[in-house]
Amino acid sequence: MDLVRGSGLVPVKKKPKILHGSSSFYRYDVKFKEVVLFLVERKMGASRRNFLMELARRRGFQIESELRDCVTHIVAENNSRAEVVEWLKSKKLNDVIKYQIVDISWFTECMGAGCPIKIESRHQLMVQEDCPASFNTPVSSSCVRVSPYACQRRTPLRDINRIFTDAFDIMAENYEFWESKGPRVAYQRASAVLKSLPFPIVTMKDVEDLPHLREEMKYIIEEIIEDRKSSKVEEVRSSERYKSFKIFTSIFGVGLKTTEKWYRMGYRTLEDITSSNCLKFTSMQKHGLLYYEDIASYVTKKEADAVERLIKTIIWGFVSDAIVTVTGGFRRGKNIGHDVDILITCPQKRDEIQILHKTINSLKKMNLVLFHDIVESTFDDTKRPSRYVDSLDHFQKSFLILQLQKEEENTYIHKPNKSEAQRSWKAIRVDLVVTPYEQYAFAILGWTGSQQFERDLRRFASHEKKMMLDNHALYDKSKHLQCCELQMIVYEFLGIG
Ligand code: DCT
Ligand code: MG
């Protein structure tokens, strides 16, 4: 890291003015006068303590190296409350009630937020000395072992390291725009690792043992720890190419090839595209442009629930025992998504064959279809499964834009523009996927996501279990890729339940 810095490739940051001729004491403005911190050195170590003290000062906190009267918060790491109290008593400080005694997790969250945060029960010191077994308890990096496979990690819905994962997601997206698959997957993988952490990253020590973090990624993390932003990521984010690609690829029906072509032709903005007289659009793209604002805004959980009710009512009118399940991000518990993914299966083969066409015809009769495209099944069980972990499945599916009636005024989570506000409905992207009954378990597994989870699940099956998993079946590599029978217990079989 230092070699890179010393090479002149990376700008060296200016340090604040040094006071009193001491190399370790810089002047920082105190922003939070009511809070005075003290870090317990025991089990933290002197060098980590010094680093954290310096960090807190940079963030505008007052921090004392001695336990003075003015101290309000005592912060300890890997110590139980009883141990800290005993230590205070050994210092002849019996009036422990006057101090807030908190875990390092409170300190790190304050550093992440840039201000003192409310002390919650999770910030209390552990009763026992061991690392907490519960995933929900915030812990420090020294307690956590992070699996290299996303399918062996829990990924909380609340991403406490968003400042870092957003940066990595931008890098991944940019590599995708350049069609550089290796670096794209590397950044996606690293982002997924950081998303899974149950503690906020505050120092480089927090990331030193994590899997999939390359040196250049660590440099980005270091920049963000120091400056709250990374010059490399900012350069990407503000580049003309990235901005245009981001807009064009967000149009329904527009992929990388079309984006690349439009960019080469000199188009940069959405207005450039919509006002062009020489571009020819597919029907999907025309509809994508027509309902751009609605589709680019998020689908809420309430809207997804409304779509689910609508589709279930229609399907159960035809096949009373059909199984209809919302998958994708909403199945993972997200409150917003870019579309609604719905899986459909019928216990009887004859029902399954017609169900998608019948459903779309019903939606059309109700005047709810703004656009639809049906892709028929290409599944062929004589073919070997794809070895490519990102390969798409072969199910019959339909990509729709549905017209969803707004239930009340405030259906939008963003501020509606004038034309949207005048409408009593919103355009919603919906994917309907029909699967054979015997492949349904695998389809649910594959469509629930996230993308990284699915990718790693397939990698795990292949590398660790000598099996191959796709959205249709689990195959045993040692038995000439014969399909496994235990369909409903895929997780258990893979040992990741
Ligand atoms: N999927 C996958 N590989 C891909 C794309 C998708 O395995 N290349 C799976 C995982 C999620 C599921 O399909 C649905 O895809 P999306 O709707 O794109 O993802 P999502 O998680 O539902 O995201 P969003 O909440 O934005 O809709
Ligand atoms: Mg989705």
PDB file of N, CA, C and O and ligand atoms in Angstrom, residues 298 327-330 332 334 336-341 389-392 431 446-452 454-455 458 471, ligand 1:
ATOM      1  N   TYR A 298     -38.906   3.141  -7.819  1.00  0.00           N
ATOM      2  CA  TYR A 298     -39.006   1.799  -7.239  1.00  0.00           C
ATOM      3  C   TYR A 298     -40.432   1.289  -7.132  1.00  0.00           C
ATOM      4  O   TYR A 298     -41.369   2.058  -6.982  1.00  0.00           O
ATOM      5  N   THR A 327     -41.111 -13.895  -5.786  1.00  0.00           N
ATOM      6  CA  THR A 327     -39.711 -14.224  -5.451  1.00  0.00           C
ATOM      7  C   THR A 327     -38.860 -12.958  -5.533  1.00  0.00           C
ATOM      8  O   THR A 327     -39.350 -11.869  -5.266  1.00  0.00           O
ATOM      9  N   GLY A 328     -37.581 -13.091  -5.908  1.00  0.00           N
ATOM     10  CA  GLY A 328     -36.695 -11.936  -6.028  1.00  0.00           C
ATOM     11  C   GLY A 328     -36.529 -11.213  -4.689  1.00  0.00           C
ATOM     12  O   GLY A 328     -36.692 -11.802  -3.626  1.00  0.00           O
ATOM     13  N   GLY A 329     -36.231  -9.936  -4.798  1.00  0.00           N
ATOM     14  CA  GLY A 329     -35.929  -9.135  -3.609  1.00  0.00           C
ATOM     15  C   GLY A 329     -37.056  -9.120  -2.582  1.00  0.00           C
ATOM     16  O   GLY A 329     -36.801  -9.136  -1.374  1.00  0.00           O
ATOM     17  N   PHE A 330     -38.306  -9.117  -3.051  1.00  0.00           N
ATOM     18  CA  PHE A 330     -39.421  -9.060  -2.084  1.00  0.00           C
ATOM     19  C   PHE A 330     -39.466 -10.326  -1.235  1.00  0.00           C
ATOM     20  O   PHE A 330     -39.830 -10.281  -0.071  1.00  0.00           O
ATOM     21  N   ARG A 332     -36.918 -11.877  -0.249  1.00  0.00           N
ATOM     22  CA  ARG A 332     -35.826 -11.749   0.716  1.00  0.00           C
ATOM     23  C   ARG A 332     -36.149 -10.730   1.801  1.00  0.00           C
ATOM     24  O   ARG A 332     -35.324 -10.447   2.661  1.00  0.00           O
ATOM     25  N   LYS A 334     -37.074  -7.436   1.161  1.00  0.00           N
ATOM     26  CA  LYS A 334     -36.845  -6.035   0.793  1.00  0.00           C
ATOM     27  C   LYS A 334     -38.173  -5.285   0.713  1.00  0.00           C
ATOM     28  O   LYS A 334     -39.207  -5.877   0.412  1.00  0.00           O
ATOM     29  N   ILE A 336     -38.499  -2.481  -1.258  1.00  0.00           N
ATOM     30  CA  ILE A 336     -38.585  -1.904  -2.600  1.00  0.00           C
ATOM     31  C   ILE A 336     -37.841  -2.807  -3.586  1.00  0.00           C
ATOM     32  O   ILE A 336     -36.978  -3.584  -3.187  1.00  0.00           O
ATOM     33  N   GLY A 337     -38.194  -2.678  -4.864  1.00  0.00           N
ATOM     34  CA  GLY A 337     -37.504  -3.472  -5.876  1.00  0.00           C
ATOM     35  C   GLY A 337     -37.663  -2.776  -7.219  1.00  0.00           C
ATOM     36  O   GLY A 337     -38.368  -1.771  -7.319  1.00  0.00           O
ATOM     37  N   HIS A 338     -37.015  -3.318  -8.245  1.00  0.00           N
ATOM     38  CA  HIS A 338     -37.196  -2.671  -9.546  1.00  0.00           C
ATOM     39  C   HIS A 338     -38.305  -3.358 -10.349  1.00  0.00           C
ATOM     40  O   HIS A 338     -38.770  -2.840 -11.355  1.00  0.00           O
ATOM     41  N   ASP A 339     -38.714  -4.544  -9.865  1.00  0.00           N
ATOM     42  CA  ASP A 339     -39.807  -5.257 -10.532  1.00  0.00           C
ATOM     43  C   ASP A 339     -40.465  -6.213  -9.547  1.00  0.00           C
ATOM     44  O   ASP A 339     -40.029  -6.315  -8.390  1.00  0.00           O
ATOM     45  N   VAL A 340     -41.507  -6.922 -10.013  1.00  0.00           N
ATOM     46  CA  VAL A 340     -42.122  -7.968  -9.185  1.00  0.00           C
ATOM     47  C   VAL A 340     -41.917  -9.287  -9.935  1.00  0.00           C
ATOM     48  O   VAL A 340     -42.351  -9.425 -11.082  1.00  0.00           O
ATOM     49  N   ASP A 341     -41.193 -10.213  -9.288  1.00  0.00           N
ATOM     50  CA  ASP A 341     -40.899 -11.507  -9.917  1.00  0.00           C
ATOM     51  C   ASP A 341     -41.859 -12.545  -9.348  1.00  0.00           C
ATOM     52  O   ASP A 341     -41.896 -12.742  -8.129  1.00  0.00           O
ATOM     53  N   VAL A 389     -21.887 -20.233 -14.093  1.00  0.00           N
ATOM     54  CA  VAL A 389     -22.717 -19.968 -12.908  1.00  0.00           C
ATOM     55  C   VAL A 389     -23.736 -18.832 -13.113  1.00  0.00           C
ATOM     56  O   VAL A 389     -24.666 -18.689 -12.333  1.00  0.00           O
ATOM     57  N   ASP A 390     -23.552 -18.020 -14.159  1.00  0.00           N
ATOM     58  CA  ASP A 390     -24.500 -16.930 -14.408  1.00  0.00           C
ATOM     59  C   ASP A 390     -25.484 -17.262 -15.522  1.00  0.00           C
ATOM     60  O   ASP A 390     -26.202 -16.389 -16.000  1.00  0.00           O
ATOM     61  N   SER A 391     -25.517 -18.541 -15.949  1.00  0.00           N
ATOM     62  CA  SER A 391     -26.371 -18.853 -17.104  1.00  0.00           C
ATOM     63  C   SER A 391     -27.849 -18.718 -16.743  1.00  0.00           C
ATOM     64  O   SER A 391     -28.256 -18.976 -15.606  1.00  0.00           O
ATOM     65  N   LEU A 392     -28.641 -18.316 -17.716  1.00  0.00           N
ATOM     66  CA  LEU A 392     -30.066 -18.097 -17.459  1.00  0.00           C
ATOM     67  C   LEU A 392     -30.811 -19.418 -17.562  1.00  0.00           C
ATOM     68  O   LEU A 392     -30.317 -20.388 -18.133  1.00  0.00           O
ATOM     69  N   ASP A 431     -42.361  -9.807 -13.896  1.00  0.00           N
ATOM     70  CA  ASP A 431     -41.898 -11.016 -14.594  1.00  0.00           C
ATOM     71  C   ASP A 431     -42.735 -12.184 -14.110  1.00  0.00           C
ATOM     72  O   ASP A 431     -42.802 -12.441 -12.897  1.00  0.00           O
ATOM     73  N   GLY A 446     -33.472 -20.499  -7.208  1.00  0.00           N
ATOM     74  CA  GLY A 446     -32.725 -19.686  -8.170  1.00  0.00           C
ATOM     75  C   GLY A 446     -33.263 -18.284  -8.339  1.00  0.00           C
ATOM     76  O   GLY A 446     -32.508 -17.352  -8.627  1.00  0.00           O
ATOM     77  N   TRP A 447     -34.571 -18.109  -8.173  1.00  0.00           N
ATOM     78  CA  TRP A 447     -35.171 -16.795  -8.410  1.00  0.00           C
ATOM     79  C   TRP A 447     -35.251 -15.926  -7.153  1.00  0.00           C
ATOM     80  O   TRP A 447     -35.613 -14.759  -7.232  1.00  0.00           O
ATOM     81  N   THR A 448     -34.931 -16.506  -6.000  1.00  0.00           N
ATOM     82  CA  THR A 448     -35.010 -15.696  -4.776  1.00  0.00           C
ATOM     83  C   THR A 448     -33.815 -14.750  -4.677  1.00  0.00           C
ATOM     84  O   THR A 448     -33.946 -13.626  -4.191  1.00  0.00           O
ATOM     85  N   GLY A 449     -32.662 -15.171  -5.188  1.00  0.00           N
ATOM     86  CA  GLY A 449     -31.503 -14.291  -5.187  1.00  0.00           C
ATOM     87  C   GLY A 449     -30.894 -14.169  -3.786  1.00  0.00           C
ATOM     88  O   GLY A 449     -31.227 -14.937  -2.895  1.00  0.00           O
ATOM     89  N   SER A 450     -30.026 -13.208  -3.566  1.00  0.00           N
ATOM     90  CA  SER A 450     -29.576 -12.246  -4.545  1.00  0.00           C
ATOM     91  C   SER A 450     -28.711 -12.906  -5.632  1.00  0.00           C
ATOM     92  O   SER A 450     -28.398 -14.088  -5.521  1.00  0.00           O
ATOM     93  N   GLN A 451     -28.343 -12.095  -6.597  1.00  0.00           N
ATOM     94  CA  GLN A 451     -27.535 -12.615  -7.699  1.00  0.00           C
ATOM     95  C   GLN A 451     -26.234 -13.248  -7.175  1.00  0.00           C
ATOM     96  O   GLN A 451     -25.841 -14.328  -7.610  1.00  0.00           O
ATOM     97  N   GLN A 452     -25.599 -12.573  -6.206  1.00  0.00           N
ATOM     98  CA  GLN A 452     -24.346 -13.095  -5.662  1.00  0.00           C
ATOM     99  C   GLN A 452     -24.571 -14.379  -4.879  1.00  0.00           C
ATOM    100  O   GLN A 452     -23.777 -15.314  -4.947  1.00  0.00           O
ATOM    101  N   GLU A 454     -26.890 -16.587  -5.464  1.00  0.00           N
ATOM    102  CA  GLU A 454     -27.117 -17.665  -6.446  1.00  0.00           C
ATOM    103  C   GLU A 454     -25.810 -18.115  -7.079  1.00  0.00           C
ATOM    104  O   GLU A 454     -25.550 -19.305  -7.240  1.00  0.00           O
ATOM    105  N   ARG A 455     -24.981 -17.129  -7.408  1.00  0.00           N
ATOM    106  CA  ARG A 455     -23.701 -17.444  -8.054  1.00  0.00           C
ATOM    107  C   ARG A 455     -22.851 -18.318  -7.127  1.00  0.00           C
ATOM    108  O   ARG A 455     -22.281 -19.327  -7.533  1.00  0.00           O
ATOM    109  N   ARG A 458     -24.128 -21.929  -6.577  1.00  0.00           N
ATOM    110  CA  ARG A 458     -23.724 -22.834  -7.674  1.00  0.00           C
ATOM    111  C   ARG A 458     -22.241 -23.180  -7.574  1.00  0.00           C
ATOM    112  O   ARG A 458     -21.829 -24.310  -7.805  1.00  0.00           O
ATOM    113  N   ASN A 471     -31.361 -23.671 -12.130  1.00  0.00           N
ATOM    114  CA  ASN A 471     -32.737 -23.399 -11.721  1.00  0.00           C
ATOM    115  C   ASN A 471     -33.690 -24.561 -12.016  1.00  0.00           C
ATOM    116  O   ASN A 471     -34.864 -24.502 -11.694  1.00  0.00           O
TER     117      ASN A 471
HETATM  118  N1  DCT B   1     -30.961 -13.694 -10.814  1.00  0.00           N
HETATM  119  C1  DCT B   1     -29.804 -14.441 -10.980  1.00  0.00           C
HETATM  120  N2  DCT B   1     -28.878 -14.037 -11.881  1.00  0.00           N
HETATM  121  C2  DCT B   1     -29.063 -12.919 -12.602  1.00  0.00           C
HETATM  122  C3  DCT B   1     -30.214 -12.146 -12.437  1.00  0.00           C
HETATM  123  C4  DCT B   1     -31.167 -12.564 -11.520  1.00  0.00           C
HETATM  124  O1  DCT B   1     -29.610 -15.454 -10.317  1.00  0.00           O
HETATM  125  N3  DCT B   1     -28.123 -12.560 -13.477  1.00  0.00           N
HETATM  126  C5  DCT B   1     -31.963 -14.153  -9.852  1.00  0.00           C
HETATM  127  C6  DCT B   1     -31.695 -13.586  -8.493  1.00  0.00           C
HETATM  128  C7  DCT B   1     -32.777 -12.608  -8.254  1.00  0.00           C
HETATM  129  C8  DCT B   1     -33.883 -13.022  -9.206  1.00  0.00           C
HETATM  130  O2  DCT B   1     -33.260 -13.726 -10.245  1.00  0.00           O
HETATM  131  C9  DCT B   1     -34.700 -11.861  -9.701  1.00  0.00           C
HETATM  132  O3  DCT B   1     -33.873 -10.943 -10.406  1.00  0.00           O
HETATM  133  P1  DCT B   1     -34.007  -9.373 -10.205  1.00  0.00           P
HETATM  134  O4  DCT B   1     -35.421  -8.966 -10.215  1.00  0.00           O
HETATM  135  O5  DCT B   1     -33.079  -8.743 -11.191  1.00  0.00           O
HETATM  136  O6  DCT B   1     -33.342  -9.191  -8.777  1.00  0.00           O
HETATM  137  P2  DCT B   1     -33.962  -8.766  -7.398  1.00  0.00           P
HETATM  138  O7  DCT B   1     -33.073  -9.314  -6.357  1.00  0.00           O
HETATM  139  O8  DCT B   1     -35.395  -9.123  -7.345  1.00  0.00           O
HETATM  140  O9  DCT B   1     -33.756  -7.203  -7.430  1.00  0.00           O
HETATM  141  P3  DCT B   1     -34.861  -6.056  -7.416  1.00  0.00           P
HETATM  142  O10 DCT B   1     -35.302  -5.997  -5.986  1.00  0.00           O
HETATM  143  O11 DCT B   1     -34.141  -4.824  -7.844  1.00  0.00           O
HETATM  144  O12 DCT B   1     -35.949  -6.453  -8.355  1.00  0.00           O
END
